[in-house]
Every structure is written in C-alpha cells, then in structure tokens.
Amino acid sequence: VQLQASGGGLVQAGGSLRLSCAASEDTFKGYVVGWFRQPVGKKREYVAVFGWKNFDTRYADSVKGRFTVSRDIAQRTMYLQMNNLQSDDTAIYYCAASVGWSTMPERYKYWGRGTLVTVSS
C-alpha cells in the first residue's frame, strides 16, 4: 500500500497551496485519513483528520479557518487546501491512514512520503 503526497513548494506569506495525496489502491476505504506536518526540529503534529466514509473532520486549532480538507473517492485522492499561509506553517507535510480515529501520528499505519511546504515572510 502506498500513499503519494504532492503539491508542496515555496510560497509567500498570505499565499495558498493545495496538497494532494493519492492511494495506490483502496487504502482509504474504511479508514481515517489525515494530514500531518513536521517542522524542522519539532515533533510531527496533526493538521486535519477525517473519516474517509463519513467525512467527519477535525482540524488543529492552528489551521482552523485557513486549511480545508476534501476528497475524491473515485480517484482515491485527498486534498489539503491551505490558504493564508504563514511562516509557522513551514514544514514537511505528510498524509496518512489509520484504522481507527485518532489525531496521534503514532496511531497511523500508512504514511506517504512528505512534501515540503516553505512559507517565506
């Protein structure tokens, strides 16, 4: 099972990016999926998680109102739309899938390769 995240890059503060995460097979079916990030020198933290089937979504306080998750079930792809990016959002972003609901990275079994988001001030 493979997850592939993409869409990172360099953006100025206040700008936007959209990350994508595609699954190689029906990984997301029945799973909780999420976006996480890890700034340099810091622990990995959750950004947003949601149930693939019911789309019950939770956002970290730091991104509420700025980031939005979505999914394309047919394409087995999920997205993270990031608006009004700030320098604190600079990190490697990862997508992941878990059997059970959690915001804790260690509970996630499947991980994609990270994609770097750099926000310049």
Coordinates of N, CA and C in Angstrom, one line a residue, residues 19 33-49 58-64 66-67 69 78 80 82 85-96 102-108 111 114-115 117:
L19 N -2.3 20.6 -1.4 CA -1.6 19.3 -1.4 C -2.5 18.2 -1.8
V33 N -8.3 9.1 7.6 CA -7.1 9.6 6.9 C -6.8 11.0 7.5
G34 N -5.5 11.4 7.3 CA -5.2 12.7 7.9 C -4.0 13.3 7.2
W35 N -3.8 14.5 7.5 CA -2.7 15.3 7.2 C -1.9 15.7 8.4
F36 N -0.6 15.5 8.4 CA 0.3 15.8 9.5 C 1.4 16.7 8.9
R37 N 2.1 17.3 9.9 CA 3.3 18.1 9.4 C 4.4 18.0 10.5
Q38 N 5.6 18.2 10.0 CA 6.7 18.2 10.9 C 7.7 19.3 10.6
P39 N 7.6 20.4 11.4 CA 8.6 21.5 11.2 C 10.0 21.0 11.6
V40 N 11.0 21.6 11.0 CA 12.4 21.2 11.3 C 12.6 21.3 12.8
G41 N 13.1 20.2 13.4 CA 13.5 20.2 14.8 C 12.3 20.0 15.7
K42 N 11.1 19.7 15.2 CA 10.0 19.6 16.1 C 9.3 18.3 15.8
K43 N 8.4 17.9 16.7 CA 7.6 16.7 16.6 C 6.6 16.8 15.5
R44 N 6.2 15.6 15.0 CA 5.2 15.6 14.0 C 3.8 15.9 14.7
E45 N 3.0 16.7 14.0 CA 1.7 17.1 14.6 C 0.6 16.9 13.6
Y46 N -0.6 16.8 14.1 CA -1.7 16.6 13.2 C -2.1 18.0 12.7
V47 N -2.6 18.0 11.5 CA -3.2 19.2 10.9 C -4.7 19.0 10.7
A48 N -5.1 17.9 10.2 CA -6.5 17.6 10.0 C -6.7 16.1 9.8
V49 N -7.7 15.6 10.3 CA -8.1 14.2 10.1 C -9.6 14.1 9.8
R58 N -11.8 16.9 11.6 CA -11.3 17.7 12.8 C -10.0 18.4 12.3
Y59 N -9.9 19.6 12.7 CA -8.8 20.4 12.3 C -8.0 20.9 13.6
A60 N -6.7 20.9 13.5 CA -5.9 21.5 14.6 C -6.3 23.0 14.7
D61 N -6.2 23.5 15.9 CA -6.6 24.9 16.2 C -5.7 25.9 15.3
S62 N -4.5 25.5 15.1 CA -3.6 26.4 14.4 C -4.0 26.6 12.9
V63 N -4.8 25.7 12.4 CA -5.1 25.8 11.0 C -6.6 26.1 10.7
K64 N -7.4 26.0 11.7 CA -8.8 26.2 11.6 C -9.1 27.6 10.9
R66 N -8.3 28.3 7.9 CA -7.4 28.6 6.8 C -7.2 27.3 5.9
F67 N -7.2 26.1 6.5 CA -7.0 24.9 5.8 C -8.3 24.2 5.7
V69 N -9.8 20.3 4.1 CA -9.6 19.0 3.5 C -10.8 18.7 2.6
M78 N -7.0 12.5 -1.6 CA -7.5 13.5 -0.7 C -6.6 14.7 -0.9
L80 N -5.5 18.8 0.7 CA -5.4 19.8 1.7 C -5.2 21.2 1.1
M82 N -4.6 24.9 1.5 CA -4.0 25.8 2.6 C -4.1 27.2 2.1
L85 N -1.3 31.2 4.2 CA -0.1 30.5 4.8 C 0.8 31.5 5.5
Q86 N 1.3 31.0 6.6 CA 2.2 31.8 7.5 C 3.5 31.1 7.6
S87 N 4.5 31.8 8.1 CA 5.8 31.2 8.3 C 5.8 30.0 9.2
D88 N 4.9 30.0 10.2 CA 4.8 28.8 11.1 C 4.2 27.6 10.4
D89 N 3.7 27.7 9.3 CA 3.2 26.6 8.5 C 4.3 25.9 7.8
T90 N 5.5 26.4 7.8 CA 6.6 25.8 7.1 C 6.9 24.4 7.7
A91 N 6.9 23.4 6.9 CA 7.1 22.0 7.5 C 7.1 21.0 6.3
I92 N 7.4 19.8 6.7 CA 7.2 18.7 5.7 C 5.8 18.2 6.1
Y93 N 5.0 18.1 5.0 CA 3.6 17.6 5.2 C 3.5 16.2 4.7
Y94 N 2.7 15.4 5.5 CA 2.5 14.0 5.3 C 1.1 13.7 5.2
C95 N 0.7 12.7 4.4 CA -0.6 12.1 4.5 C -0.5 10.8 5.1
A96 N -1.6 10.3 5.8 CA -1.5 9.0 6.5 C -2.9 8.4 6.6
S102 N -8.0 8.9 15.3 CA -7.0 9.4 16.2 C -6.4 10.6 15.5
T103 N -5.9 11.5 16.4 CA -5.1 12.6 15.9 C -3.6 12.4 16.2
M104 N -3.3 11.3 16.8 CA -1.9 11.0 17.2 C -1.2 10.3 16.0
P105 N -0.1 10.9 15.6 CA 0.6 10.3 14.4 C 1.0 8.8 14.6
E106 N 1.3 8.5 15.9 CA 1.8 7.1 16.1 C 0.7 6.1 15.9
R107 N -0.5 6.5 15.8 CA -1.6 5.6 15.6 C -1.9 5.3 14.1
Y108 N -1.1 6.0 13.2 CA -1.3 5.8 11.8 C -0.4 4.8 11.2
W111 N 1.8 5.7 5.7 CA 2.3 7.1 5.5 C 2.8 7.3 4.1
G114 N 6.7 12.6 2.5 CA 6.4 14.0 2.8 C 6.6 14.9 1.6
T115 N 6.0 16.0 1.7 CA 6.2 17.1 0.7 C 6.4 18.4 1.5
V117 N 6.7 22.2 2.4 CA 6.0 23.5 2.2 C 6.8 24.5 2.9

